[in-house]
Each structure stands twice: as C-alpha cells, then as structure tokens.
Short mmCIF file of C-alpha atoms and ligand atoms in Angstrom, two decimals:
data_model
loop_
_atom_site.label_atom_id
_atom_site.label_comp_id
_atom_site.label_asym_id
_atom_site.label_seq_id
_atom_site.Cartn_x
_atom_site.Cartn_y
_atom_site.Cartn_z
CA UNK A 16 15.40 21.12 29.26
CA UNK A 17 12.67 23.27 27.79
CA UNK A 18 9.74 22.22 25.67
CA UNK A 19 10.00 25.10 23.24
CA UNK A 20 9.68 24.08 19.68
CA UNK A 21 12.66 24.32 17.37
CA UNK A 22 12.88 24.52 13.59
CA UNK A 23 15.08 23.18 10.82
CA UNK A 24 14.96 26.27 8.63
CA UNK A 25 15.05 29.77 10.02
CA UNK A 26 14.89 33.09 8.22
CA UNK A 27 16.12 36.13 10.13
CA UNK A 28 15.41 39.61 8.80
CA UNK A 29 14.89 43.01 10.39
CA UNK A 30 11.25 43.14 9.28
CA UNK A 31 8.83 40.26 9.57
CA UNK A 32 6.63 39.31 6.61
CA UNK A 33 3.76 40.66 8.75
CA UNK A 34 3.44 44.14 10.25
CA UNK A 35 1.66 45.01 13.46
CA UNK A 36 -0.65 47.88 12.57
CA UNK A 37 -1.82 50.02 15.46
CA UNK A 38 -4.50 52.42 14.16
CA UNK A 39 -5.35 55.70 15.94
CA UNK A 40 -8.76 54.25 16.77
CA UNK A 41 -9.86 50.64 16.84
CA UNK A 42 -8.08 47.36 17.38
CA UNK A 43 -4.49 46.63 16.38
CA UNK A 44 -4.07 43.87 13.80
CA UNK A 45 -1.45 41.94 11.82
CA UNK A 46 -1.08 42.90 8.20
CA UNK A 47 0.52 40.52 5.76
CA UNK A 48 3.25 42.30 3.76
CA UNK A 49 3.81 39.84 0.95
CA UNK A 50 7.17 40.95 -0.43
CA UNK A 51 9.15 38.93 -2.94
CA UNK A 52 11.20 37.31 -0.19
CA UNK A 53 8.10 35.87 1.46
CA UNK A 54 6.80 34.52 -1.82
CA UNK A 55 10.15 32.91 -2.54
CA UNK A 56 10.62 31.36 0.85
CA UNK A 57 7.04 30.36 1.65
CA UNK A 58 7.23 26.96 -0.09
CA UNK A 59 10.55 26.17 1.59
CA UNK A 60 9.19 27.29 4.94
CA UNK A 61 6.14 25.06 4.64
CA UNK A 62 8.10 22.04 3.41
CA UNK A 63 10.70 22.20 6.11
CA UNK A 64 9.15 23.28 9.39
CA UNK A 65 10.43 26.82 9.08
CA UNK A 66 10.23 29.91 11.26
CA UNK A 67 10.72 33.60 10.50
CA UNK A 68 12.40 35.83 13.07
CA UNK A 69 12.08 39.61 12.85
CA UNK A 70 10.66 42.87 14.12
CA UNK A 71 6.91 43.59 13.97
CA UNK A 72 7.41 47.20 12.84
CA UNK A 73 6.15 48.91 16.03
CA UNK A 74 8.03 49.99 19.16
CA UNK A 75 7.87 48.35 22.56
CA UNK A 76 5.57 45.46 21.68
CA UNK A 77 6.31 41.92 22.79
CA UNK A 78 4.50 38.97 21.25
CA UNK A 79 4.64 35.23 21.64
CA UNK A 80 5.47 33.29 18.47
CA UNK A 81 2.39 32.64 16.32
CA UNK A 82 1.42 31.17 13.00
CA UNK A 83 0.55 33.23 9.92
CA UNK A 84 -0.40 31.58 6.62
CA UNK A 85 1.42 28.41 7.56
CA UNK A 86 4.63 30.19 8.62
CA UNK A 87 5.78 30.36 12.22
CA UNK A 88 6.44 33.98 13.16
CA UNK A 89 8.85 34.76 16.00
CA UNK A 90 8.71 38.51 16.79
CA UNK A 91 11.78 40.25 18.22
CA UNK A 92 10.88 43.40 20.19
CA UNK A 93 12.58 46.76 19.54
CA UNK A 94 12.22 49.60 22.04
CA UNK A 95 11.78 53.22 20.99
CA UNK A 96 15.45 53.78 21.71
CA UNK A 97 16.47 50.67 19.67
CA UNK A 98 14.51 52.07 16.75
CA UNK A 99 16.25 55.42 17.07
CA UNK A 100 19.76 54.04 17.46
CA UNK A 101 19.86 50.66 15.75
CA UNK A 102 17.25 51.10 12.97
CA UNK A 103 17.09 54.82 12.12
CA UNK A 104 20.62 55.51 13.32
CA UNK A 105 23.21 52.85 12.54
CA UNK A 106 21.24 50.92 9.90
CA UNK A 107 19.74 53.82 7.97
CA UNK A 108 21.94 56.83 8.75
CA UNK A 109 25.33 55.08 8.85
CA UNK A 110 25.29 51.84 6.84
CA UNK A 111 22.66 52.77 4.23
CA UNK A 112 24.43 55.91 2.94
CA UNK A 113 27.90 54.32 3.32
CA UNK A 114 26.94 51.22 1.34
CA UNK A 115 25.29 53.38 -1.34
CA UNK A 116 28.53 55.14 -2.24
CA UNK A 117 28.05 57.98 0.28
CA UNK A 118 25.38 59.69 -1.86
CA UNK A 119 24.38 61.22 1.49
CA UNK A 120 27.01 61.67 4.22
CA UNK A 121 27.01 58.75 6.69
CA UNK A 122 27.00 59.64 10.38
CA UNK A 123 29.26 57.73 12.73
CA UNK A 124 27.92 57.70 16.30
CA UNK A 125 29.29 55.38 18.94
CA UNK A 126 25.98 55.00 20.75
CA UNK A 127 24.36 53.87 17.49
CA UNK A 128 27.04 51.21 17.09
CA UNK A 129 26.47 50.00 20.67
CA UNK A 130 22.76 49.63 19.95
CA UNK A 131 23.53 47.79 16.68
CA UNK A 132 25.66 45.25 18.55
CA UNK A 133 23.02 44.83 21.24
CA UNK A 134 20.11 44.37 18.83
CA UNK A 135 22.11 42.00 16.59
CA UNK A 136 22.79 39.93 19.71
CA UNK A 137 19.06 39.85 20.44
CA UNK A 138 18.27 38.56 16.94
CA UNK A 139 21.08 36.02 17.24
CA UNK A 140 19.79 34.80 20.63
CA UNK A 141 16.30 34.41 19.19
CA UNK A 142 17.66 32.43 16.23
CA UNK A 143 19.84 30.23 18.47
CA UNK A 144 16.85 29.45 20.64
CA UNK A 145 14.55 28.59 17.75
CA UNK A 146 17.04 26.42 15.81
CA UNK A 147 16.98 22.64 15.87
CA UNK A 148 20.31 20.82 15.90
CA UNK A 149 22.04 21.29 12.54
CA UNK A 150 19.35 23.70 11.28
CA UNK A 151 19.93 26.06 8.36
CA UNK A 152 19.64 29.74 9.28
CA UNK A 153 19.39 32.37 6.57
CA UNK A 154 20.13 35.91 7.78
CA UNK A 155 19.13 38.90 5.62
CA UNK A 156 20.54 42.33 4.97
CA UNK A 157 22.68 45.11 6.34
CA UNK A 158 20.73 45.56 9.58
CA UNK A 159 21.98 42.17 10.84
CA UNK A 160 25.58 41.76 9.70
CA UNK A 161 26.89 40.70 13.12
CA UNK A 162 24.37 37.87 13.50
CA UNK A 163 26.30 35.20 11.53
CA UNK A 164 29.35 35.29 13.81
CA UNK A 165 27.29 35.67 17.00
CA UNK A 166 25.24 32.67 15.97
CA UNK A 167 28.26 30.57 15.03
CA UNK A 168 29.74 31.18 18.46
CA UNK A 169 26.52 30.19 20.21
CA UNK A 170 25.62 27.31 17.88
CA UNK A 171 28.54 25.86 15.91
CA UNK A 172 26.25 23.05 14.70
CA UNK A 173 24.18 25.41 12.50
CA UNK A 174 24.57 26.03 8.79
CA UNK A 175 24.51 29.81 8.36
CA UNK A 176 23.76 31.83 5.23
CA UNK A 177 23.73 35.60 4.83
CA UNK A 178 22.35 37.65 1.95
CA UNK A 179 23.11 41.33 1.49
CA UNK A 180 20.24 42.95 -0.39
CA UNK A 181 22.05 46.26 -0.88
CA UNK A 182 25.42 47.00 -2.51
CA UNK A 183 28.71 46.31 -0.76
CA UNK A 184 30.90 49.37 -1.33
CA UNK A 185 34.47 49.58 -2.69
CA UNK A 186 37.15 49.44 -0.01
CA UNK A 187 38.03 53.14 -0.35
CA UNK A 188 34.52 53.94 0.88
CA UNK A 189 33.98 50.99 3.21
CA UNK A 190 37.18 51.77 5.07
CA UNK A 191 35.60 54.96 6.47
CA UNK A 192 33.57 52.84 8.85
CA UNK A 193 35.08 52.96 12.35
CA UNK A 194 33.75 49.42 12.95
CA UNK A 195 34.84 48.02 9.56
CA UNK A 196 36.73 45.10 11.07
CA UNK A 197 33.89 43.98 13.35
CA UNK A 198 31.39 43.95 10.47
CA UNK A 199 33.69 41.81 8.31
CA UNK A 200 34.19 39.42 11.22
CA UNK A 201 30.44 39.32 11.78
CA UNK A 202 29.74 38.36 8.17
CA UNK A 203 32.50 35.76 8.03
CA UNK A 204 30.59 33.76 10.62
CA UNK A 205 28.40 32.59 7.71
CA UNK A 206 29.13 29.55 5.52
CA UNK A 207 27.70 31.28 2.45
CA UNK A 208 27.54 35.06 1.91
CA UNK A 209 25.40 36.21 -0.99
CA UNK A 210 25.62 39.54 -2.82
CA UNK A 211 23.60 41.02 -5.68
CA UNK A 212 26.47 41.64 -8.10
CA UNK A 213 29.85 40.16 -8.87
CA UNK A 214 31.29 43.62 -8.10
CA UNK A 215 29.82 43.55 -4.57
CA UNK A 216 31.37 40.14 -3.86
CA UNK A 217 34.69 41.47 -5.20
CA UNK A 218 34.50 44.54 -2.94
CA UNK A 219 33.83 42.29 0.04
CA UNK A 220 36.73 39.95 -0.75
CA UNK A 221 39.05 42.95 -1.01
CA UNK A 222 37.90 44.28 2.36
CA UNK A 223 38.56 40.82 3.85
CA UNK A 224 42.10 40.76 2.42
CA UNK A 225 42.85 44.31 3.54
CA UNK A 226 41.40 44.10 7.02
CA UNK A 227 42.01 40.49 7.96
CA UNK A 228 44.82 39.43 5.61
CA UNK A 229 42.95 36.21 4.75
CA UNK A 230 43.52 34.46 1.45
CA UNK A 231 40.71 34.58 -1.10
CA UNK A 232 40.50 32.41 -4.25
CA UNK A 233 37.68 33.60 -6.46
CA UNK A 234 34.54 33.22 -4.34
CA UNK A 235 36.29 31.16 -1.64
CA UNK A 236 37.58 32.87 1.48
CA UNK A 237 39.88 30.98 3.83
CA UNK A 238 39.22 31.82 7.46
CA UNK A 239 41.89 30.51 9.83
CA UNK A 240 40.51 28.38 12.66
CA UNK A 241 41.53 29.57 16.09
CA UNK A 242 42.91 26.80 18.32
CA UNK A 243 40.57 27.79 21.15
CA UNK A 244 37.53 28.13 18.87
CA UNK A 245 34.64 26.41 20.71
CA UNK A 246 33.23 25.15 17.43
CA UNK A 247 36.52 24.02 15.89
CA UNK A 248 35.51 20.36 16.08
CA UNK A 249 32.35 20.82 14.06
CA UNK A 250 33.62 23.18 11.37
CA UNK A 251 32.67 22.35 7.85
CA UNK A 252 35.02 22.69 4.91
CA UNK A 253 38.11 22.46 7.06
CA UNK A 254 41.20 22.31 4.90
CA UNK A 255 44.85 23.18 5.18
CA UNK A 256 45.88 26.53 3.71
CA UNK A 257 48.94 27.17 1.54
CA UNK A 258 50.68 28.30 4.69
CA UNK A 259 49.97 25.04 6.51
CA UNK A 260 47.35 26.24 9.04
CA UNK A 261 43.81 24.91 9.32
CA UNK A 262 41.19 27.05 7.62
CA UNK A 263 37.42 27.01 7.24
CA UNK A 264 36.17 28.03 3.81
CA UNK A 265 33.42 30.58 3.30
CA UNK A 266 31.70 31.02 -0.07
CA UNK A 267 31.09 34.69 -0.94
CA UNK A 268 29.50 35.26 -4.34
CA UNK A 269 26.70 36.88 -6.30
CA UNK A 270 23.13 35.56 -6.27
CA UNK A 271 21.12 38.29 -8.06
CA UNK A 272 17.67 38.47 -6.48
CA UNK A 273 14.49 38.53 -8.53
CA UNK A 274 10.70 38.62 -8.32
CA UNK A 275 7.83 36.18 -8.63
CA UNK A 276 7.65 36.96 -12.36
CA UNK A 277 4.79 34.51 -13.12
CA UNK A 278 2.62 36.20 -10.53
CA UNK A 279 3.12 39.61 -12.21
CA UNK A 280 2.47 38.06 -15.59
CA UNK A 281 -0.69 36.41 -14.35
CA UNK A 282 -1.97 39.64 -12.79
CA UNK A 283 -1.19 41.64 -15.91
CA UNK A 284 -3.23 39.16 -17.97
CA UNK A 285 -6.39 39.70 -15.89
CA UNK A 286 -9.09 41.61 -17.81
CA UNK A 287 -9.96 43.78 -14.80
CA UNK A 288 -6.35 44.91 -14.39
CA UNK A 289 -6.06 45.66 -18.11
CA UNK A 290 -9.29 47.62 -17.86
CA UNK A 291 -7.87 49.54 -14.91
CA UNK A 292 -4.76 50.35 -17.02
CA UNK A 293 -7.01 51.80 -19.75
CA UNK A 294 -8.88 53.78 -17.13
CA UNK A 295 -5.62 55.22 -15.78
CA UNK A 296 -4.65 56.35 -19.28
CA UNK A 297 -8.07 57.92 -19.72
CA UNK A 298 -7.93 59.66 -16.35
CA UNK A 299 -4.57 61.13 -17.33
CA UNK A 300 -6.17 62.59 -20.47
CA UNK A 301 -5.05 59.85 -22.88
CA UNK A 302 -1.62 61.39 -23.49
CA UNK A 303 0.61 60.02 -26.26
CA UNK A 304 3.22 59.00 -23.72
CA UNK A 305 3.00 58.15 -20.04
CA UNK A 306 6.29 58.00 -18.19
CA UNK A 307 6.37 56.30 -14.82
CA UNK A 308 8.65 56.29 -11.79
CA UNK A 309 7.98 53.99 -8.83
CA UNK A 310 10.28 54.22 -5.84
CA UNK A 311 10.54 54.31 -2.11
CA UNK A 312 11.19 57.98 -1.41
CA UNK A 313 14.94 57.47 -1.00
CA UNK A 314 17.93 59.58 -2.07
CA UNK A 315 19.53 56.55 -3.72
CA UNK A 316 16.76 56.40 -6.35
CA UNK A 317 17.78 59.47 -8.36
CA UNK A 318 14.24 60.90 -8.36
CA UNK A 319 15.62 64.46 -8.42
CA UNK A 320 17.79 63.66 -11.46
CA UNK A 321 14.83 62.31 -13.42
CA UNK A 322 12.70 65.33 -12.51
CA UNK A 323 15.50 67.63 -13.63
CA UNK A 324 15.76 65.88 -17.00
CA UNK A 325 11.97 65.88 -17.46
CA UNK A 326 11.70 69.56 -16.46
CA UNK A 327 14.46 70.54 -18.90
CA UNK A 328 12.80 68.70 -21.77
CA UNK A 329 9.65 70.72 -21.07
CA UNK A 330 11.67 73.94 -20.76
CA UNK A 331 13.52 73.25 -24.03
CA UNK A 332 10.19 72.65 -25.76
CA UNK A 333 11.34 69.19 -26.84
CA UNK A 334 8.28 67.68 -25.16
CA UNK A 335 4.94 69.22 -24.23
CA UNK A 336 2.45 68.44 -21.48
CA UNK A 337 -0.14 67.93 -24.21
CA UNK A 338 1.70 64.78 -25.26
CA UNK A 339 3.78 63.55 -22.35
CA UNK A 340 2.98 63.14 -18.68
CA UNK A 341 5.04 61.77 -15.81
CA UNK A 342 3.52 59.73 -13.00
CA UNK A 343 5.79 59.52 -9.97
CA UNK A 344 4.82 57.14 -7.19
CA UNK A 345 7.03 57.83 -4.17
CA UNK A 346 6.15 55.59 -1.27
CA UNK A 347 6.85 57.04 2.19
CA UNK A 348 9.99 55.66 3.83
CA UNK A 349 12.09 56.18 7.00
CA UNK A 350 10.38 59.48 7.60
CA UNK A 351 11.97 60.14 10.97
CA UNK A 352 15.48 60.21 9.48
CA UNK A 353 16.49 63.81 8.71
CA UNK A 354 18.06 63.09 5.28
CA UNK A 355 14.76 61.54 4.18
CA UNK A 356 12.79 64.55 5.40
CA UNK A 357 15.05 66.87 3.46
CA UNK A 358 14.74 64.72 0.37
CA UNK A 359 10.95 64.83 0.57
CA UNK A 360 11.02 68.62 0.81
CA UNK A 361 13.38 68.89 -2.17
CA UNK A 362 11.38 66.53 -4.37
CA UNK A 363 8.06 68.13 -3.52
CA UNK A 364 9.48 71.61 -4.17
CA UNK A 365 10.76 70.50 -7.58
CA UNK A 366 7.48 68.80 -8.53
CA UNK A 367 5.57 71.91 -7.46
CA UNK A 368 7.84 74.17 -9.54
CA UNK A 369 7.65 72.03 -12.67
CA UNK A 370 3.88 71.71 -12.37
CA UNK A 371 3.50 75.42 -11.71
CA UNK A 372 5.63 76.31 -14.73
CA UNK A 373 4.35 73.81 -17.30
CA UNK A 374 0.99 72.28 -16.38
CA UNK A 375 -2.16 73.56 -18.04
CA UNK A 376 -5.73 73.36 -16.79
CA UNK A 377 -6.25 70.19 -18.81
CA UNK A 378 -2.78 68.61 -18.56
CA UNK A 379 -0.64 68.05 -15.50
CA UNK A 380 3.10 67.68 -16.10
CA UNK A 381 3.74 65.43 -13.10
CA UNK A 382 1.24 63.38 -11.10
CA UNK A 383 3.05 62.96 -7.82
CA UNK A 384 1.68 60.31 -5.45
CA UNK A 385 3.18 60.02 -1.99
CA UNK A 386 1.56 56.67 -1.15
CA UNK A 387 2.09 52.98 -1.34
CA UNK A 388 -0.41 51.06 -3.53
CA UNK A 389 -1.67 47.50 -3.64
CA UNK A 390 0.10 45.27 -6.12
CA UNK A 391 -2.92 45.16 -8.48
CA UNK A 392 -2.80 48.92 -8.90
CA UNK A 393 0.96 48.83 -9.50
CA UNK A 394 0.56 46.27 -12.26
CA UNK A 395 -2.15 48.40 -13.89
CA UNK A 396 0.22 51.38 -13.73
CA UNK A 397 3.03 49.34 -15.29
CA UNK A 398 0.68 48.33 -18.11
CA UNK A 399 -0.40 51.93 -18.62
CA UNK A 400 3.16 53.30 -18.75
CA UNK A 401 4.91 53.62 -22.11
CA UNK A 402 8.23 54.43 -20.49
CA UNK A 403 9.50 53.24 -17.12
CA UNK A 404 12.17 55.37 -15.45
CA UNK A 405 14.63 53.65 -13.12
CA UNK A 406 17.35 56.23 -12.53
CA UNK A 407 18.93 55.02 -9.28
CA UNK A 408 22.29 56.54 -8.32
CA UNK A 409 23.08 53.27 -6.58
CA UNK A 410 20.78 50.30 -6.00
CA UNK A 411 21.48 46.72 -4.92
CA UNK A 412 19.14 45.31 -7.58
CA UNK A 413 15.96 47.39 -8.17
CA UNK A 414 13.02 45.05 -8.37
CA UNK A 415 10.71 47.68 -9.87
CA UNK A 416 12.62 47.29 -13.16
CA UNK A 417 11.91 43.56 -13.11
CA UNK A 418 8.27 44.04 -12.09
CA UNK A 419 7.71 46.37 -15.05
CA UNK A 420 9.20 43.85 -17.46
CA UNK A 421 7.27 40.90 -16.01
CA UNK A 422 4.02 42.87 -16.24
CA UNK A 423 4.40 43.74 -19.94
CA UNK A 424 2.56 40.71 -21.28
CA UNK A 425 1.93 42.78 -24.44
CA UNK A 426 5.69 42.86 -25.21
CA UNK A 427 5.53 46.64 -25.22
CA UNK A 428 6.93 49.52 -23.17
CA UNK A 429 10.46 50.89 -22.82
CA UNK A 430 12.61 50.50 -19.73
CA UNK A 431 15.15 53.24 -19.02
CA UNK A 432 17.55 51.75 -16.52
CA UNK A 433 20.46 53.16 -14.57
CA UNK A 434 23.73 51.30 -14.94
CA UNK A 435 24.17 51.86 -11.19
CA UNK A 436 21.30 49.48 -10.39
CA UNK A 437 22.20 45.80 -10.01
CA UNK A 438 19.43 44.93 -12.49
CA UNK A 439 21.51 46.46 -15.30
CA UNK A 440 23.86 43.44 -15.20
CA UNK A 441 21.00 41.31 -16.50
CA UNK A 442 18.65 43.70 -18.30
CA UNK A 443 20.99 44.72 -21.09
CA UNK A 444 18.18 45.42 -23.60
CA UNK A 445 16.91 48.31 -21.52
CA UNK A 446 18.06 51.80 -22.48
CA UNK A 447 20.97 51.96 -20.06
CA UNK A 448 21.79 55.40 -18.71
CA UNK A 449 24.11 57.24 -16.35
CA UNK A 450 21.68 59.30 -14.22
CA UNK A 451 24.34 61.92 -13.47
CA UNK A 452 24.52 62.70 -17.18
CA UNK A 453 21.38 64.80 -17.50
CA UNK A 454 21.84 65.36 -21.25
CA UNK A 455 22.23 61.61 -21.77
CA UNK A 456 19.14 60.97 -19.67
CA UNK A 457 17.14 63.50 -21.69
CA UNK A 458 18.27 61.87 -24.94
CA UNK A 459 17.26 58.44 -23.62
CA UNK A 460 13.82 59.80 -22.66
CA UNK A 461 13.32 61.20 -26.16
CA UNK A 462 14.56 58.01 -27.73
CA UNK A 463 12.12 55.99 -25.60
CA UNK A 464 9.23 58.28 -26.52
CA UNK A 465 9.85 57.90 -30.25
CA UNK A 466 11.05 54.29 -30.33
CA UNK A 467 9.27 52.32 -33.08
CA UNK A 468 6.93 49.56 -31.97
CA UNK A 469 9.10 46.83 -33.54
CA UNK A 470 12.17 47.85 -31.57
CA UNK A 471 10.17 48.16 -28.34
CA UNK A 472 8.81 44.63 -28.78
CA UNK A 473 12.16 43.17 -29.75
CA UNK A 474 13.81 44.58 -26.64
CA UNK A 475 10.95 43.74 -24.33
CA UNK A 476 10.81 40.12 -25.50
CA UNK A 477 14.46 39.58 -24.60
CA UNK A 478 14.01 41.34 -21.24
CA UNK A 479 10.95 39.26 -20.43
CA UNK A 480 12.64 36.00 -21.22
CA UNK A 481 15.41 36.92 -18.85
CA UNK A 482 13.13 37.94 -15.96
CA UNK A 483 10.76 35.01 -16.38
CA UNK A 484 13.65 32.55 -16.35
CA UNK A 485 15.65 34.10 -13.54
CA UNK A 486 12.83 34.46 -11.07
CA UNK A 487 12.88 34.58 -7.30
CA UNK A 488 12.30 30.84 -6.91
CA UNK A 489 15.47 30.23 -8.89
CA UNK A 490 17.31 32.76 -6.74
CA UNK A 491 16.35 31.15 -3.44
CA UNK A 492 16.98 27.66 -4.83
CA UNK A 493 20.49 28.67 -5.94
CA UNK A 494 21.32 30.18 -2.55
CA UNK A 495 19.86 27.30 -0.56
CA UNK A 496 21.61 24.82 -2.80
CA UNK A 497 24.96 26.48 -2.02
CA UNK A 498 24.06 26.43 1.66
CA UNK A 499 23.08 22.76 1.54
CA UNK A 500 26.32 21.83 -0.18
CA UNK A 501 28.18 23.65 2.52
CA UNK A 502 26.29 21.59 5.12
CA UNK A 503 27.08 18.32 3.36
CA UNK A 504 30.79 18.81 3.22
CA UNK A 505 32.30 16.71 5.99
CA UNK A 506 29.21 16.97 8.15
CA UNK A 507 26.94 14.07 9.17
CA UNK A 508 23.70 15.93 8.40
CA UNK A 509 21.73 15.19 5.29
CA UNK A 510 19.72 17.97 3.67
CA UNK A 511 19.20 20.42 6.53
CA UNK A 512 15.94 21.63 5.04
CA UNK A 513 14.34 18.21 4.86
CA UNK A 514 14.18 17.42 8.58
CA UNK A 515 11.22 17.07 10.85
CA UNK A 516 11.29 19.64 13.63
CA UNK A 517 12.06 18.45 17.12
CA UNK A 518 11.24 19.43 20.67
CA UNK A 519 14.18 20.67 22.65
C1 G6P B 605 15.50 47.91 1.24
C2 G6P B 605 16.28 47.04 2.21
C3 G6P B 605 15.34 46.19 3.07
C4 G6P B 605 14.28 47.08 3.71
C5 G6P B 605 13.54 47.87 2.64
C6 G6P B 605 12.49 48.84 3.22
O1 G6P B 605 14.93 47.13 0.24
O2 G6P B 605 17.19 46.22 1.51
O3 G6P B 605 16.07 45.53 4.07
O4 G6P B 605 13.39 46.32 4.47
O5 G6P B 605 14.48 48.64 1.90
O6 G6P B 605 13.06 49.68 4.18
P1 G6P B 605 12.58 49.70 5.70
O7 G6P B 605 13.59 50.54 6.40
O8 G6P B 605 11.22 50.31 5.68
O9 G6P B 605 12.55 48.28 6.20
#
C-alpha cells in the first residue's frame, strides 16, 4: 500500500504542456507551452482531478510530480539515448515519414524499435501508477501507440482512449513497417481510437482486417477475447461475434481536431494587435499583397513547392516584388534529424536564390524567419496577410489554416489550402490546391491576389462559421463523450471524469 495520489483523468503525451528550459547561463525554469490541446483539456483536467504525463523536453532530468496552473504534471524522464532512438529515431525518422506517405524515406532500425517499446512501457507504467480505479486515460499520438495495450494488460479496469494527431497511411504504405502487427495490437488496447479524417480511420480498419483478420463494421472493430486474458472479466462491450466467439468492441473513427477559435478571435479584435498588423504591413513597405506561410520546418509542409511557385511567378513577370511579398515563418523543428537538416539547407538555398534574383533595395521578395513567435505576433501576422499559403504534401489536420480563419475578424483574406491537409475536409471555401501541381498552385496564387473583396468576404464568412462552431472544446467533448459511453456500457462506473481522486 502506497500513499501516492491517483487521478480519475489522465492525459499521456510525448511532450508535457510545460517545457524545462535550461539556458546556457542562469537558472533552469519551466515554460508553459499553451498548445491547443492544453487549452482544450484544461477545464476537464481541473473539473476531474486530472494529471498530465509526458516528457519535459530535456535529456536525463528526473522530476517529482508538481502542479502547474492547476494541472498535475507527472514528468517521464528520457535519457540521451532514448531521445536518439525512441524520439528522433523511431518516432521521427521511421513513423513520421511512413505515416506521411513516405514523402521522405523511413528508416527501419531494430534498435530504434527496441527503444520505442521500452519507452512506451515507461509511459504506460507511469500512467498505470497514477490512475485511480476505473480512471479514464487519454493517450496521444504516434510516439505512444503501444501504450493502450500495455496499459490494458496492467490495468484492465481503466477506460482507454487514443488519438492519432497525424495521418494513418493506406495499407500499401503501412505494410512496409516491420513491426506493423505490434503497432496495430498496441492501438487496439484502447476502447476508442480517434483519427483526424474518415480516410485515416478507414486505412486503420483495413490494416486491422489484413493483419489480424478481425471483423470491422463501420467504425466498430471486433477484437476476440482470449480465454486467458487477465482482464476478460472486466471487458466492456463484450458481445458475441457472427462466428460465435466472445469479442470486445473498439470504436475507431474520425474526430477532427480544432483550435480555441474564440481566443484567436478575441486576440484579433484587440486594438494593439490590429495596430501591430498595420505596423507589419508598413515595415514590409505597404505592398499590395502580403502572402504568408507559417509552418514547423518540416518536409511534409510543402514549403519548397510554394517557394517554387512563387519564384516562377516572379520569373514569368506575372507578379513583381513591388506589389507582392511573401513572409515565410519556419519554426525550428527536430534539428538533430538528418532529413530535417537537409530540408533546412534546401529551403534556405532556395530563399537565398529567389531573393538574390528578384529582390530590390526597397523590396524583398521573401522575408524568411527561422523562429517561433508568441501567439500575439502570429495573430498580427495573420491579420496583415492577404493570402495564407497552406501547401502541405500531407498533414493530419493543419491548425495554422484554422488559426488564420479564426483570426480574420474582418471577414477578409484568402486561404489557399492543400487538399492533402485534413483541414480541407471542412474548409471547402478555401482555394483548394494540389501542391504537386505547380501550375495549378501558381494559378491559385494569382486568383487569390486578384480576388474581389465580395468573394473574399463571402468565402471567409463561411469558413469562419465552420471554425468557430467546430472548435477544440467541441472536439475534446466529442471524444470524451465517446469514451464515457464506452465506460458506461456494462460497467458499474458512472462518469469516469466526475470522480473525486483517491489515495491508493
Ligand atoms: C506534430 C505532432 C505532435 C508534436 C508536434 C511537434 O504536431 O503531431 O505530436 O508534438 O508535431 O513536434 P515535436 O517533435 O517537437 O514534439
């Protein structure tokens, strides 16, 4: 019997909502990184004695659980070698490129897989330890796909959800993975598996049928119960399959993620942020058109394709730097992974060439910014930009597209959006493009530049309505509702998120 505190609602993700920052000089400190997920889950966390389990973003540091802004934080340590093999290796050099349609070649290394299993077990152990009886545990993203099954084995009393923030690839691609069966088994430990798009859920169901031979009916997957399964007695949703055996049902469907749209709207309405937007335009020389790209510097984002299209329009003389300027914010990401280093070199070479060829003393073709910025500055940039370029080659959702729309309180601005981003399922009034089709992309850019104000407003109003209605609170509520229903079915617990926490 220990006296460690346990929780009724647990979020598990690779990164915590706070980062440990260790500066070259001076004291280390915790920095809040208020992503959309935190904003969405904060109210649920506070209302239900919740805890967040994840990595603090630095190697070899161990911390006791602590409280940050009313949320209990439970750090999981990663060693330098875990970061190399589990994070940079298997997560970001195997799964990331594989799940994004092999835009870059995935590497398959057995020692990376071993580290992935080991680290997933560590996250699962931490979650098992922190969970009260019957707690709801929500596991996030591709770094932790083995956790649901590990956790189910350790704690069959828990209600387990998993959400995949990135795409799930078609079987023809997924089947390359030497550990394809283990990953499917890992995910099927969850009661509810969420994906961004209907297509992702379909790809997953197909992989389940091909690799496991289980029956799927729409979003329902029937997982046979093993006779010697330690948790067989407490399984939820136990029914008899067409073939007569006992099965547990897993719900695998789309829950498209969103943003805290009201917060963006509120920020964009502030006079000081609108003033900053005017200042940005002025600083850029008050061009007729400002185009904007905002991305993590990642090869999935199609930054090279958009630069190519922009450069060709300048070369063809169809636009001029006197009238049109491109601002590209590329925030640093995964810089120790070789493919990302190469990408940075390629992008910076291209930007340098285009600027060298077309900029004048008074007008720069591309303002390239290799930094992250505070949210206020991003909203000012969104307000300043006439055309937003989202040209991803593959993207689970792309929240930048939604942030741009939510920020345009003036019902103006044109969104150019890749059909390969999940957001294109919802944001149909954007100018939808295929980023591989450079001529099509150039035409869309020209169309956006010359689009009449009435059409811009008409499109933006429809887009805004969509984003403001389907916000991140709705997303988390829909997922947690599905999870709660799964807990109710033939299980004595009431709402798993409404309990007081207990000592254990
Ligand atoms: C994507 C992934 C997240 C990840 C983020 C930043 O959005 O879906 O899981 O946290 O990129 O990447 P990083 O490797 O810095 O955590």
